[in-house]
Amino acid sequence: MNSMEERGEIVIIGAGLIGLSLAFELRRRGARVAVFDRFEPAKAASWAAAGMLAARTEEIADEPMHALCNEALEGFPAFVERVREASAIDPQLRLDGIVQAAFDEASLARLQERARSLAAAGIAHTLLDARGALALEPALASNVLGALLTHDEGSVDNRLLGRALLAALARMHVQVATSEEIELEFDARRVCGVRTRWGFRPAEIVVNAAGAWAPHVAGVPEVCRPPVEPVKGEMLALAMPHDFIRHTMWLGGCYVVPRTDGRLLVGATGERVGFDHRVTAGGQRQLLDRVLQGAPSLAGFALVEQWSGLRPGTPDERPILGPTPREGYLLATGHYRNGVLLCAQTASLLADEIEGGTPIDPAFALARFAENGAAVGA
Ligand SMILES: Cc1cc2nc3c(=O)[nH]c(=O)nc-3n(C[C@H](O)[C@H](O)[C@H](O)COP(=O)(O)OP(=O)(O)OC[C@H]3O[C@@H](n4cnc5c(N)ncnc54)[C@H](O)[C@@H]3O)c2cc1C
């Protein structure tokens, strides 16, 4: 028996990519784990996302977040391979690079500057003139002035990844259950367990991975509530011929992500409108206007899907990872725009903390909000 097998059960609240990846990692290390969700597993932000793995193209200025995203990107292929082996489902990882296209002089100058900083950091990339950009992606508008291809990043099919994790967890005998009633129980010092429709279940550790809903999990003391707020994103999908667009591309104001099933995802809007997740005429018009400006030949393709999701946003756009003022109660939430990219890295950091007490970088701790004098609460 290893040390994880000897310990009490670990309960994870929320079955998005963050909760499921953590359950997968903990179970691999021998822990007893159960996951509870109030709704259908793997159907919230983790289903709605575009699945881009854009650690470099995102140009994250915040140093701890930059480092976290780059480590996440490096570890992603091995994680996908483990999930694929454990589930027999291929989440379609593509790391053939992300293209950023420029349609005006100012954007072109920014791409040139960006290419210089990538070169200085030793990150593989190709700066293309207009002709090179059109040769790489002929669907780009003819007024394109140039493009930057950042190698070794790309996308994963996040819906397939969710399904693969669920299949892997089923094979590993990890319970992933839906219960309308989920309430945590605490004593003055620590978390005691969770009450669901099946009754009380004691737990040594409870991890809140409830995404945009993390501050609203019932029964949690005020001092442990993370300042997470939903940020709505709308998306749409077009049906396109095979390889009509080959790379994930940023077109200035929107992005496109090709899927192997023939869909081209177009995203995304960003709005702070609470838990309103309606797909709106205005949001869809914004996406269509922008994508057809960057790639007008898409106009004739069928619009096959429209949806939205709620990103878990935080005041400083960093996730909130690790301990809270109540012993045994941990957070893994607030992944905002990068939760797909960060799911495996989050799982590994939380599992290290739980298994061996290896502390997570305090830059991601809940305590950073209290120290800054900001309110910790919903
Ligand atoms: C339009 C859009 C595009 C995006 N694109 C990308 C991208 O390209 N790349 C990227 O890396 N990230 C992207 N993201 C961000 C990414 O989707 C999120 O950061 C990530 O999915 C968060 O995962 P999660 O598991 O924390 O949350 P979720 O997937 O939202 O899961 C949270 C789960 O908690 C459950 N829950 C809620 N309340 C309770 C409760 N009280 N008890 C139990 N369970 C509860 C919910 O039902 C849900 O299943 C995008 C997001 C959106 C919306």
GROMACS .gro file of C-alpha atoms and ligand atoms in nm:
model
  431
    1MET     CA    1   0.000   0.000   0.000
    2ASN     CA    2   0.133   0.347  -0.078
    3SER     CA    3   0.061   0.652   0.134
    4MET     CA    4  -0.228   0.766  -0.087
    5GLU     CA    5  -0.405   0.427  -0.056
    6GLU     CA    6  -0.395   0.448   0.324
    7ARG     CA    7  -0.565   0.785   0.338
    8GLY     CA    8  -0.933   0.875   0.364
    9GLU     CA    9  -1.142   0.954   0.060
   10ILE     CA   10  -1.084   1.264  -0.149
   11VAL     CA   11  -1.404   1.424  -0.278
   12ILE     CA   12  -1.396   1.658  -0.577
   13ILE     CA   13  -1.683   1.901  -0.629
   14GLY     CA   14  -1.735   1.973  -1.000
   15ALA     CA   15  -1.683   1.741  -1.297
   16GLY     CA   16  -1.538   1.981  -1.553
   17LEU     CA   17  -1.193   1.926  -1.703
   18ILE     CA   18  -1.031   2.059  -1.384
   19GLY     CA   19  -1.214   1.822  -1.146
   20LEU     CA   20  -1.192   1.522  -1.381
   21SER     CA   21  -0.820   1.569  -1.453
   22LEU     CA   22  -0.753   1.593  -1.081
   23ALA     CA   23  -0.956   1.278  -1.010
   24PHE     CA   24  -0.760   1.099  -1.285
   25GLU     CA   25  -0.424   1.209  -1.146
   26LEU     CA   26  -0.512   1.126  -0.785
   27ARG     CA   27  -0.647   0.783  -0.878
   28ARG     CA   28  -0.330   0.710  -1.078
   29ARG     CA   29  -0.137   0.780  -0.759
   30GLY     CA   30  -0.351   0.530  -0.569
   31ALA     CA   31  -0.595   0.764  -0.390
   32ARG     CA   32  -0.961   0.686  -0.323
   33VAL     CA   33  -1.155   0.955  -0.508
   34ALA     CA   34  -1.517   1.045  -0.583
   35VAL     CA   35  -1.647   1.333  -0.796
   36PHE     CA   36  -1.985   1.504  -0.749
   37ASP     CA   37  -2.147   1.747  -0.989
   38ARG     CA   38  -2.481   1.925  -0.962
   39PHE     CA   39  -2.542   1.894  -1.335
   40GLU     CA   40  -2.422   1.673  -1.620
   41PRO     CA   41  -2.046   1.605  -1.598
   42ALA     CA   42  -1.813   1.766  -1.855
   43LYS     CA   43  -2.090   1.984  -2.000
   44ALA     CA   44  -2.014   2.334  -1.869
   45ALA     CA   45  -1.722   2.564  -1.969
   46SER     CA   46  -1.507   2.259  -2.039
   47TRP     CA   47  -1.751   2.154  -2.312
   48ALA     CA   48  -1.807   2.507  -2.445
   49ALA     CA   49  -1.438   2.592  -2.487
   50ALA     CA   50  -1.241   2.607  -2.810
   51GLY     CA   51  -0.966   2.387  -2.666
   52MET     CA   52  -0.680   2.610  -2.778
   53LEU     CA   53  -0.343   2.543  -2.620
   54ALA     CA   54  -0.210   2.893  -2.676
   55ALA     CA   55   0.041   2.945  -2.396
   56ARG     CA   56   0.263   3.157  -2.620
   57THR     CA   57   0.015   3.320  -2.857
   58GLU     CA   58  -0.183   3.446  -2.554
   59GLU     CA   59   0.121   3.671  -2.471
   60ILE     CA   60   0.061   3.646  -2.096
   61ALA     CA   61   0.252   3.928  -1.929
   62ASP     CA   62   0.195   3.812  -1.570
   63GLU     CA   63   0.509   3.613  -1.483
   64PRO     CA   64   0.363   3.336  -1.258
   65MET     CA   65   0.078   3.280  -1.506
   66HIS     CA   66   0.319   3.283  -1.801
   67ALA     CA   67   0.533   3.016  -1.633
   68LEU     CA   68   0.228   2.805  -1.536
   69CYS     CA   69   0.088   2.810  -1.891
   70ASN     CA   70   0.422   2.721  -2.048
   71GLU     CA   71   0.474   2.429  -1.809
   72ALA     CA   72   0.118   2.319  -1.886
   73LEU     CA   73   0.185   2.322  -2.260
   74GLU     CA   74   0.502   2.118  -2.219
   75GLY     CA   75   0.327   1.853  -2.012
   76PHE     CA   76   0.012   1.835  -2.225
   77PRO     CA   77   0.115   1.567  -2.481
   78ALA     CA   78   0.214   1.317  -2.211
   79PHE     CA   79  -0.114   1.383  -2.025
   80VAL     CA   80  -0.322   1.328  -2.340
   81GLU     CA   81  -0.133   1.007  -2.407
   82ARG     CA   82  -0.209   0.880  -2.055
   83VAL     CA   83  -0.577   0.965  -2.092
   84ARG     CA   84  -0.593   0.807  -2.438
   85GLU     CA   85  -0.435   0.486  -2.309
   86ALA     CA   86  -0.662   0.472  -2.006
   87SER     CA   87  -0.981   0.539  -2.205
   88ALA     CA   88  -0.922   0.421  -2.564
   89ILE     CA   89  -1.057   0.761  -2.677
   90ASP     CA   90  -0.828   0.994  -2.874
   91PRO     CA   91  -0.880   1.360  -2.772
   92GLN     CA   92  -0.725   1.478  -3.102
   93LEU     CA   93  -0.429   1.680  -2.982
   94ARG     CA   94  -0.288   1.899  -3.261
   95LEU     CA   95   0.034   2.088  -3.201
   96ASP     CA   96   0.094   2.214  -3.554
   97GLY     CA   97   0.121   2.578  -3.447
   98ILE     CA   98  -0.110   2.879  -3.416
   99VAL     CA   99  -0.127   3.150  -3.684
  100GLN     CA  100  -0.185   3.517  -3.605
  101ALA     CA  101  -0.277   3.717  -3.916
  102ALA     CA  102  -0.232   4.094  -3.965
  103PHE     CA  103  -0.463   4.299  -4.185
  104ASP     CA  104  -0.327   4.648  -4.110
  105GLU     CA  105   0.016   4.806  -4.065
  106ALA     CA  106  -0.013   4.844  -3.687
  107SER     CA  107  -0.097   4.475  -3.640
  108LEU     CA  108   0.187   4.376  -3.873
  109ALA     CA  109   0.431   4.585  -3.669
  110ARG     CA  110   0.305   4.411  -3.353
  111LEU     CA  111   0.361   4.068  -3.509
  112GLN     CA  112   0.715   4.168  -3.614
  113GLU     CA  113   0.787   4.286  -3.260
  114ARG     CA  114   0.637   3.964  -3.125
  115ALA     CA  115   0.859   3.758  -3.358
  116ARG     CA  116   1.163   3.938  -3.215
  117SER     CA  117   1.065   3.851  -2.857
  118LEU     CA  118   0.992   3.489  -2.952
  119ALA     CA  119   1.338   3.470  -3.112
  120ALA     CA  120   1.497   3.615  -2.798
  121ALA     CA  121   1.316   3.352  -2.589
  122GLY     CA  122   1.424   3.072  -2.826
  123ILE     CA  123   1.064   2.984  -2.921
  124ALA     CA  124   1.021   2.834  -3.268
  125HIS     CA  125   0.815   3.050  -3.503
  126THR     CA  126   0.789   3.164  -3.865
  127LEU     CA  127   0.715   3.519  -3.972
  128LEU     CA  128   0.538   3.519  -4.310
  129ASP     CA  129   0.479   3.796  -4.563
  130ALA     CA  130   0.143   3.828  -4.740
  131ARG     CA  131   0.231   3.571  -5.003
  132GLY     CA  132   0.359   3.324  -4.740
  133ALA     CA  133   0.050   3.372  -4.526
  134LEU     CA  134  -0.180   3.298  -4.823
  135ALA     CA  135   0.028   2.995  -4.921
  136LEU     CA  136  -0.007   2.857  -4.567
  137GLU     CA  137  -0.377   2.941  -4.532
  138PRO     CA  138  -0.541   3.025  -4.867
  139ALA     CA  139  -0.874   3.108  -4.699
  140LEU     CA  140  -0.729   3.426  -4.545
  141ALA     CA  141  -0.867   3.751  -4.687
  142SER     CA  142  -0.661   3.881  -4.981
  143ASN     CA  143  -0.579   4.203  -4.790
  144VAL     CA  144  -0.371   4.005  -4.536
  145LEU     CA  145  -0.032   4.175  -4.486
  146GLY     CA  146   0.151   3.898  -4.305
  147ALA     CA  147   0.123   3.632  -4.038
  148LEU     CA  148   0.313   3.480  -3.749
  149LEU     CA  149   0.309   3.102  -3.702
  150THR     CA  150   0.408   3.007  -3.349
  151HIS     CA  151   0.511   2.643  -3.360
  152ASP     CA  152   0.440   2.367  -3.105
  153GLU     CA  153   0.106   2.494  -2.979
  154GLY     CA  154  -0.241   2.427  -3.114
  155SER     CA  155  -0.556   2.265  -2.978
  156VAL     CA  156  -0.720   1.962  -2.825
  157ASP     CA  157  -1.081   1.858  -2.875
  158ASN     CA  158  -1.200   1.952  -2.525
  159ARG     CA  159  -1.531   1.767  -2.563
  160LEU     CA  160  -1.349   1.447  -2.654
  161LEU     CA  161  -1.104   1.507  -2.368
  162GLY     CA  162  -1.397   1.531  -2.125
  163ARG     CA  163  -1.547   1.209  -2.260
  164ALA     CA  164  -1.209   1.037  -2.247
  165LEU     CA  165  -1.155   1.138  -1.884
  166LEU     CA  166  -1.503   1.013  -1.790
  167ALA     CA  167  -1.437   0.680  -1.965
  168ALA     CA  168  -1.095   0.648  -1.799
  169LEU     CA  169  -1.239   0.723  -1.455
  170ALA     CA  170  -1.515   0.463  -1.506
  171ARG     CA  171  -1.249   0.205  -1.592
  172MET     CA  172  -1.054   0.306  -1.283
  173HIS     CA  173  -1.370   0.260  -1.068
  174VAL     CA  174  -1.392   0.627  -0.972
  175GLN     CA  175  -1.749   0.736  -0.900
  176VAL     CA  176  -1.856   1.047  -1.094
  177ALA     CA  177  -2.210   1.120  -0.979
  178THR     CA  178  -2.473   1.389  -1.027
  179SER     CA  179  -2.666   1.509  -0.723
  180GLU     CA  180  -2.897   1.810  -0.707
  181GLU     CA  181  -2.814   1.840  -0.340
  182ILE     CA  182  -2.447   1.903  -0.262
  183GLU     CA  183  -2.357   2.064   0.068
  184LEU     CA  184  -2.019   2.059   0.237
  185GLU     CA  185  -1.989   2.014   0.613
  186PHE     CA  186  -1.717   2.172   0.826
  187ASP     CA  187  -1.631   2.189   1.194
  188ALA     CA  188  -1.452   2.493   1.336
  189ARG     CA  189  -1.115   2.371   1.208
  190ARG     CA  190  -1.159   2.152   0.903
  191VAL     CA  191  -1.380   2.005   0.632
  192CYS     CA  192  -1.568   1.692   0.740
  193GLY     CA  193  -1.738   1.570   0.424
  194VAL     CA  194  -2.020   1.625   0.180
  195ARG     CA  195  -2.394   1.574   0.201
  196THR     CA  196  -2.553   1.459  -0.126
  197ARG     CA  197  -2.887   1.302  -0.219
  198TRP     CA  198  -2.743   0.972  -0.092
  199GLY     CA  199  -2.665   1.113   0.254
  200PHE     CA  200  -2.346   1.222   0.431
  201ARG     CA  201  -2.009   1.106   0.297
  202PRO     CA  202  -1.704   1.172   0.514
  203ALA     CA  203  -1.393   1.299   0.335
  204GLU     CA  204  -1.036   1.367   0.440
  205ILE     CA  205  -0.993   1.617   0.159
  206VAL     CA  206  -1.252   1.810  -0.044
  207VAL     CA  207  -1.145   2.002  -0.355
  208ASN     CA  208  -1.379   2.264  -0.496
  209ALA     CA  209  -1.344   2.252  -0.877
  210ALA     CA  210  -1.686   2.399  -0.953
  211GLY     CA  211  -1.562   2.652  -1.212
  212ALA     CA  212  -1.769   2.971  -1.233
  213TRP     CA  213  -1.997   2.834  -0.957
  214ALA     CA  214  -1.713   2.776  -0.708
  215PRO     CA  215  -1.811   3.061  -0.471
  216HIS     CA  216  -2.165   2.927  -0.448
  217VAL     CA  217  -2.106   2.570  -0.327
  218ALA     CA  218  -2.335   2.527  -0.026
  219GLY     CA  219  -2.210   2.502   0.330
  220VAL     CA  220  -1.872   2.672   0.278
  221PRO     CA  221  -1.756   2.930   0.535
  222GLU     CA  222  -1.727   3.284   0.399
  223VAL     CA  223  -1.346   3.297   0.448
  224CYS     CA  224  -1.302   3.004   0.208
  225ARG     CA  225  -1.507   3.145  -0.080
  226PRO     CA  226  -1.301   3.233  -0.388
  227PRO     CA  227  -1.364   3.564  -0.571
  228VAL     CA  228  -1.468   3.397  -0.896
  229GLU     CA  229  -1.710   3.554  -1.142
  230PRO     CA  230  -1.861   3.408  -1.461
  231VAL     CA  231  -1.741   3.556  -1.792
  232LYS     CA  232  -1.971   3.449  -2.072
  233GLY     CA  233  -1.825   3.340  -2.405
  234GLU     CA  234  -2.032   3.271  -2.716
  235MET     CA  235  -1.909   3.046  -2.997
  236LEU     CA  236  -2.035   2.907  -3.328
  237ALA     CA  237  -1.929   2.634  -3.568
  238LEU     CA  238  -1.930   2.615  -3.947
  239ALA     CA  239  -1.911   2.295  -4.151
  240MET     CA  240  -1.610   2.321  -4.382
  241PRO     CA  241  -1.445   2.090  -4.635
  242HIS     CA  242  -1.150   1.890  -4.504
  243ASP     CA  243  -0.842   2.111  -4.446
  244PHE     CA  244  -1.008   2.426  -4.585
  245ILE     CA  245  -0.845   2.592  -4.283
  246ARG     CA  246  -0.557   2.387  -4.140
  247HIS     CA  247  -0.435   2.580  -3.837
  248THR     CA  248  -0.587   2.744  -3.537
  249MET     CA  249  -0.578   3.113  -3.637
  250TRP     CA  250  -0.624   3.447  -3.467
  251LEU     CA  251  -0.779   3.686  -3.713
  252GLY     CA  252  -0.792   4.007  -3.509
  253GLY     CA  253  -1.107   4.015  -3.298
  254CYS     CA  254  -1.185   3.643  -3.328
  255TYR     CA  255  -1.020   3.304  -3.365
  256VAL     CA  256  -1.092   2.989  -3.567
  257VAL     CA  257  -1.012   2.634  -3.461
  258PRO     CA  258  -1.041   2.347  -3.712
  259ARG     CA  259  -1.166   2.012  -3.580
  260THR     CA  260  -1.096   1.677  -3.741
  261ASP     CA  261  -1.474   1.614  -3.760
  262GLY     CA  262  -1.506   1.891  -4.024
  263ARG     CA  263  -1.631   2.169  -3.796
  264LEU     CA  264  -1.456   2.502  -3.781
  265LEU     CA  265  -1.507   2.663  -3.440
  266VAL     CA  266  -1.530   3.043  -3.427
  267GLY     CA  267  -1.490   3.226  -3.096
  268ALA     CA  268  -1.535   3.396  -2.873
  269THR     CA  269  -1.717   3.684  -2.710
  270GLY     CA  270  -1.642   3.792  -2.352
  271GLU     CA  271  -1.907   3.947  -2.129
  272ARG     CA  272  -1.962   3.984  -1.755
  273VAL     CA  273  -2.339   3.926  -1.737
  274GLY     CA  274  -2.366   3.697  -1.436
  275PHE     CA  275  -2.501   3.349  -1.501
  276ASP     CA  276  -2.693   3.455  -1.814
  277HIS     CA  277  -2.568   3.209  -2.073
  278ARG     CA  278  -2.807   3.280  -2.360
  279VAL     CA  279  -2.673   3.278  -2.714
  280THR     CA  280  -2.761   3.624  -2.847
  281ALA     CA  281  -2.811   3.782  -3.188
  282GLY     CA  282  -2.553   4.049  -3.103
  283GLY     CA  283  -2.289   3.800  -2.991
  284GLN     CA  284  -2.333   3.582  -3.298
  285ARG     CA  285  -2.329   3.884  -3.532
  286GLN     CA  286  -2.002   4.002  -3.376
  287LEU     CA  287  -1.839   3.663  -3.438
  288LEU     CA  288  -1.971   3.631  -3.795
  289ASP     CA  289  -1.869   3.989  -3.888
  290ARG     CA  290  -1.517   3.936  -3.762
  291VAL     CA  291  -1.458   3.592  -3.906
  292LEU     CA  292  -1.590   3.687  -4.251
  293GLN     CA  293  -1.364   3.991  -4.255
  294GLY     CA  294  -1.060   3.772  -4.193
  295ALA     CA  295  -1.169   3.481  -4.415
  296PRO     CA  296  -1.453   3.592  -4.651
  297SER     CA  297  -1.472   3.260  -4.835
  298LEU     CA  298  -1.626   3.101  -4.525
  299ALA     CA  299  -1.952   3.288  -4.604
  300GLY     CA  300  -2.098   3.002  -4.807
  301PHE     CA  301  -2.053   2.735  -4.542
  302ALA     CA  302  -2.334   2.603  -4.323
  303LEU     CA  303  -2.369   2.736  -3.970
  304VAL     CA  304  -2.404   2.410  -3.776
  305GLU     CA  305  -2.383   2.499  -3.408
  306GLN     CA  306  -2.407   2.797  -3.172
  307TRP     CA  307  -2.342   2.781  -2.799
  308SER     CA  308  -2.202   2.962  -2.499
  309GLY     CA  309  -2.022   2.889  -2.175
  310LEU     CA  310  -1.916   3.059  -1.853
  311ARG     CA  311  -1.545   3.104  -1.790
  312PRO     CA  312  -1.445   3.117  -1.423
  313GLY     CA  313  -1.284   3.464  -1.405
  314THR     CA  314  -1.078   3.602  -1.115
  315PRO     CA  315  -0.979   3.963  -1.036
  316ASP     CA  316  -0.616   3.908  -1.149
  317GLU     CA  317  -0.690   3.645  -1.415
  318ARG     CA  318  -0.486   3.381  -1.233
  319PRO     CA  319  -0.645   3.056  -1.111
  320ILE     CA  320  -0.694   2.995  -0.740
  321LEU     CA  321  -0.517   2.675  -0.638
  322GLY     CA  322  -0.453   2.502  -0.309
  323PRO     CA  323  -0.540   2.538   0.060
  324THR     CA  324  -0.799   2.756   0.228
  325PRO     CA  325  -0.833   2.862   0.594
  326ARG     CA  326  -1.013   2.529   0.665
  327GLU     CA  327  -0.790   2.223   0.683
  328GLY     CA  328  -0.857   1.965   0.415
  329TYR     CA  329  -1.058   2.205   0.197
  330LEU     CA  330  -0.877   2.305  -0.124
  331LEU     CA  331  -0.961   2.510  -0.432
  332ALA     CA  332  -0.892   2.442  -0.799
  333THR     CA  333  -1.087   2.710  -0.981
  334GLY     CA  334  -1.066   3.047  -1.158
  335HIS     CA  335  -0.895   2.921  -1.474
  336TYR     CA  336  -1.069   3.187  -1.683
  337ARG     CA  337  -0.956   3.163  -2.051
  338ASN     CA  338  -0.702   2.885  -2.006
  339GLY     CA  339  -0.866   2.602  -1.813
  340VAL     CA  340  -0.828   2.347  -2.092
  341LEU     CA  341  -0.459   2.425  -2.127
  342LEU     CA  342  -0.415   2.421  -1.749
  343CYS     CA  343  -0.617   2.111  -1.652
  344ALA     CA  344  -0.329   1.863  -1.636
  345GLN     CA  345  -0.086   2.105  -1.472
  346THR     CA  346  -0.349   2.197  -1.213
  347ALA     CA  347  -0.409   1.827  -1.142
  348SER     CA  348  -0.042   1.761  -1.096
  349LEU     CA  349   0.012   2.062  -0.863
  350LEU     CA  350  -0.293   1.979  -0.649
  351ALA     CA  351  -0.198   1.609  -0.633
  352ASP     CA  352   0.158   1.700  -0.525
  353GLU     CA  353   0.016   1.925  -0.253
  354ILE     CA  354  -0.227   1.658  -0.134
  355GLU     CA  355   0.018   1.369  -0.156
  356GLY     CA  356   0.334   1.521  -0.022
  357GLY     CA  357   0.248   1.864   0.107
  358THR     CA  358   0.448   2.024  -0.177
  359PRO     CA  359   0.322   2.381  -0.160
  360ILE     CA  360   0.183   2.551  -0.471
  361ASP     CA  361   0.330   2.889  -0.572
  362PRO     CA  362   0.164   3.144  -0.337
  363ALA     CA  363   0.091   3.356  -0.647
  364PHE     CA  364  -0.206   3.122  -0.696
  365ALA     CA  365  -0.321   3.101  -0.333
  366LEU     CA  366  -0.660   3.223  -0.212
  367ALA     CA  367  -0.467   3.418   0.052
  368ARG     CA  368  -0.338   3.666  -0.208
  369PHE     CA  369  -0.677   3.837  -0.213
  370ALA     CA  370  -0.696   3.870   0.165
  371GLU     CA  371  -0.340   4.010   0.176
  372ASN     CA  372  -0.425   4.274  -0.085
  373GLY     CA  373  -0.718   4.383   0.122
  374ALA     CA  374  -0.959   4.264  -0.148
  375ALA     CA  375  -1.279   4.097  -0.035
  376VAL     CA  376  -1.275   3.720  -0.043
  377GLY     CA  377  -1.628   3.637  -0.135
  378ALA     CA  378  -1.862   3.589  -0.426
  379LIG     C1  379  -1.635   3.015  -2.504
  379LIG     C2  380  -1.516   2.966  -2.427
  379LIG     C3  381  -1.398   2.940  -2.492
  379LIG     C4  382  -1.288   2.893  -2.421
  379LIG     N1  383  -1.175   2.860  -2.488
  379LIG     C5  384  -1.069   2.808  -2.422
  379LIG     C6  385  -0.955   2.768  -2.491
  379LIG     O1  386  -0.948   2.777  -2.613
  379LIG     N2  387  -0.850   2.718  -2.419
  379LIG     C7  388  -0.854   2.704  -2.285
  379LIG     O2  389  -0.757   2.660  -2.225
  379LIG     N3  390  -0.963   2.744  -2.214
  379LIG     C8  391  -1.071   2.794  -2.281
  379LIG     N4  392  -1.181   2.834  -2.212
  379LIG     C9  393  -1.178   2.831  -2.067
  379LIG    C10  394  -1.208   2.693  -2.014
  379LIG     O3  395  -1.321   2.641  -2.077
  379LIG    C11  396  -1.231   2.698  -1.862
  379LIG     O4  397  -1.129   2.769  -1.798
  379LIG    C12  398  -1.236   2.557  -1.805
  379LIG     O5  399  -1.324   2.475  -1.880
  379LIG    C13  400  -1.277   2.559  -1.660
  379LIG     O6  401  -1.294   2.425  -1.621
  379LIG     P1  402  -1.365   2.389  -1.486
  379LIG     O7  403  -1.363   2.241  -1.475
  379LIG     O8  404  -1.308   2.471  -1.376
  379LIG     O9  405  -1.513   2.446  -1.504
  379LIG     P2  406  -1.642   2.386  -1.577
  379LIG    O10  407  -1.608   2.312  -1.699
  379LIG    O11  408  -1.739   2.498  -1.587
  379LIG    O12  409  -1.693   2.279  -1.472
  379LIG    C14  410  -1.744   2.315  -1.347
  379LIG    C15  411  -1.839   2.205  -1.304
  379LIG    O13  412  -1.884   2.232  -1.171
  379LIG    C16  413  -2.020   2.196  -1.164
  379LIG     N5  414  -2.085   2.263  -1.052
  379LIG    C17  415  -2.132   2.388  -1.043
  379LIG     N6  416  -2.183   2.412  -0.920
  379LIG    C18  417  -2.167   2.299  -0.850
  379LIG    C19  418  -2.198   2.260  -0.716
  379LIG     N7  419  -2.256   2.344  -0.631
  379LIG     N8  420  -2.168   2.136  -0.678
  379LIG    C20  421  -2.108   2.048  -0.765
  379LIG     N9  422  -2.075   2.079  -0.891
  379LIG    C21  423  -2.105   2.203  -0.934
  379LIG    C22  424  -2.076   2.238  -1.300
  379LIG    O14  425  -2.197   2.171  -1.328
  379LIG    C23  426  -1.962   2.197  -1.392
  379LIG    O15  427  -1.979   2.064  -1.441
  379LIG    C24  428  -1.296   2.877  -2.281
  379LIG    C25  429  -1.416   2.902  -2.215
  379LIG    C26  430  -1.525   2.947  -2.286
  379LIG    C27  431  -1.654   2.971  -2.215
   0.00000   0.00000   0.00000
